[in-house]
Short mmCIF file of C-alpha atoms in Angstrom, two decimals:
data_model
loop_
_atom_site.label_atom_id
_atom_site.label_comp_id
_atom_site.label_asym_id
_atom_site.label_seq_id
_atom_site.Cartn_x
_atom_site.Cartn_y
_atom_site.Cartn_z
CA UNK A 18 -13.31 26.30 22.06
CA UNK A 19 -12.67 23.51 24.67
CA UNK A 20 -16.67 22.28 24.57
CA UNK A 21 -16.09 22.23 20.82
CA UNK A 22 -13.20 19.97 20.39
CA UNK A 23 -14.69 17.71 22.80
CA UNK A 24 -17.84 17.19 20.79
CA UNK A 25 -15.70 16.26 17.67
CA UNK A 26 -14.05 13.77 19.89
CA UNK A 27 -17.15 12.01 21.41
CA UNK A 28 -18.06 11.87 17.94
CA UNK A 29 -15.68 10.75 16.01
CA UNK A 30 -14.93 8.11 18.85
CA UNK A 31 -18.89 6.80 18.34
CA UNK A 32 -18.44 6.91 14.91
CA UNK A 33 -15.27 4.58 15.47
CA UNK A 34 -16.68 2.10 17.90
CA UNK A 35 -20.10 1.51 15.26
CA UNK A 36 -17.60 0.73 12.25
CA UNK A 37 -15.93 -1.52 14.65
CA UNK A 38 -18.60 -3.15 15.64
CA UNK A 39 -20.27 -3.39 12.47
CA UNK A 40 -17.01 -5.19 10.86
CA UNK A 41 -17.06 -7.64 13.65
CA UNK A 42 -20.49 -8.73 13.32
CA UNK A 43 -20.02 -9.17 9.55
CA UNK A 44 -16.98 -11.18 10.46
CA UNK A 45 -18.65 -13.41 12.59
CA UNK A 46 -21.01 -13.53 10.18
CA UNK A 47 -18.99 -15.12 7.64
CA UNK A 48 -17.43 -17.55 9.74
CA UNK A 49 -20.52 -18.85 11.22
CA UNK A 50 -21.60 -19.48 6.77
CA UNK A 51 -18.24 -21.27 6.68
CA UNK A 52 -18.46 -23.13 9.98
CA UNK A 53 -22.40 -24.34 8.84
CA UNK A 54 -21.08 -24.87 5.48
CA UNK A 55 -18.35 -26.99 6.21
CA UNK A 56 -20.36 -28.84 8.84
CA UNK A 57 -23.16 -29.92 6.77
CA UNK A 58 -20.96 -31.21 3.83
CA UNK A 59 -18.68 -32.88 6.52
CA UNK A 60 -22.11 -34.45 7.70
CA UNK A 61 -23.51 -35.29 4.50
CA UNK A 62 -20.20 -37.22 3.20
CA UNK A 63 -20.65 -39.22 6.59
CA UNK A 64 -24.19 -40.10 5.37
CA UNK A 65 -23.02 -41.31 2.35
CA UNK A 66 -20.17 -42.99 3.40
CA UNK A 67 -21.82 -44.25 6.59
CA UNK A 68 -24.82 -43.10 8.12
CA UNK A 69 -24.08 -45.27 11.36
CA UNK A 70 -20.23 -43.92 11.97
CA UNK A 71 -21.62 -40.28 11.55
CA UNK A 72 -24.53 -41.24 14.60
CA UNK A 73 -21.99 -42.88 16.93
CA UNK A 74 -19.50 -40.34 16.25
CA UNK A 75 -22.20 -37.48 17.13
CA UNK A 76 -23.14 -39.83 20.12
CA UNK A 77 -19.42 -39.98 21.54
CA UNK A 78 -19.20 -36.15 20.60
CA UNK A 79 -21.74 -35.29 22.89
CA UNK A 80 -20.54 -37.63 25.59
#
């Protein structure tokens, strides 16, 4: 019975660890939409406002 209970336990630990993973990559997922999302917006407003500002400030950001 011992071999037994270990196999359930192997498996329902894999089982575990791919959920896990597979909810973390979705996550990440999401936030990297939002990040892009919210960066190009934030970009083009700078463009509109002031396509100069938005170069120096990418400029000094990379500094």
């Amino acid at each position: 019975e011992e071999p037994k209970g270990e196999k359930k336990d192997s498996k329902k630990i894999k089982k575990k660890s791919k959920k896990r993973s597979k909810s973390k990559k979705s996550k990440k997922t999401v936030e990297d939409t939002v990040a892009k999302g919210a960066a190009s917006s934030q970009m083009r407003e700078a463009d509109i406002i002031s396509p100069k500002d938005s170069l120096a400030n990418e400029v000094t950001a990379m500094d």
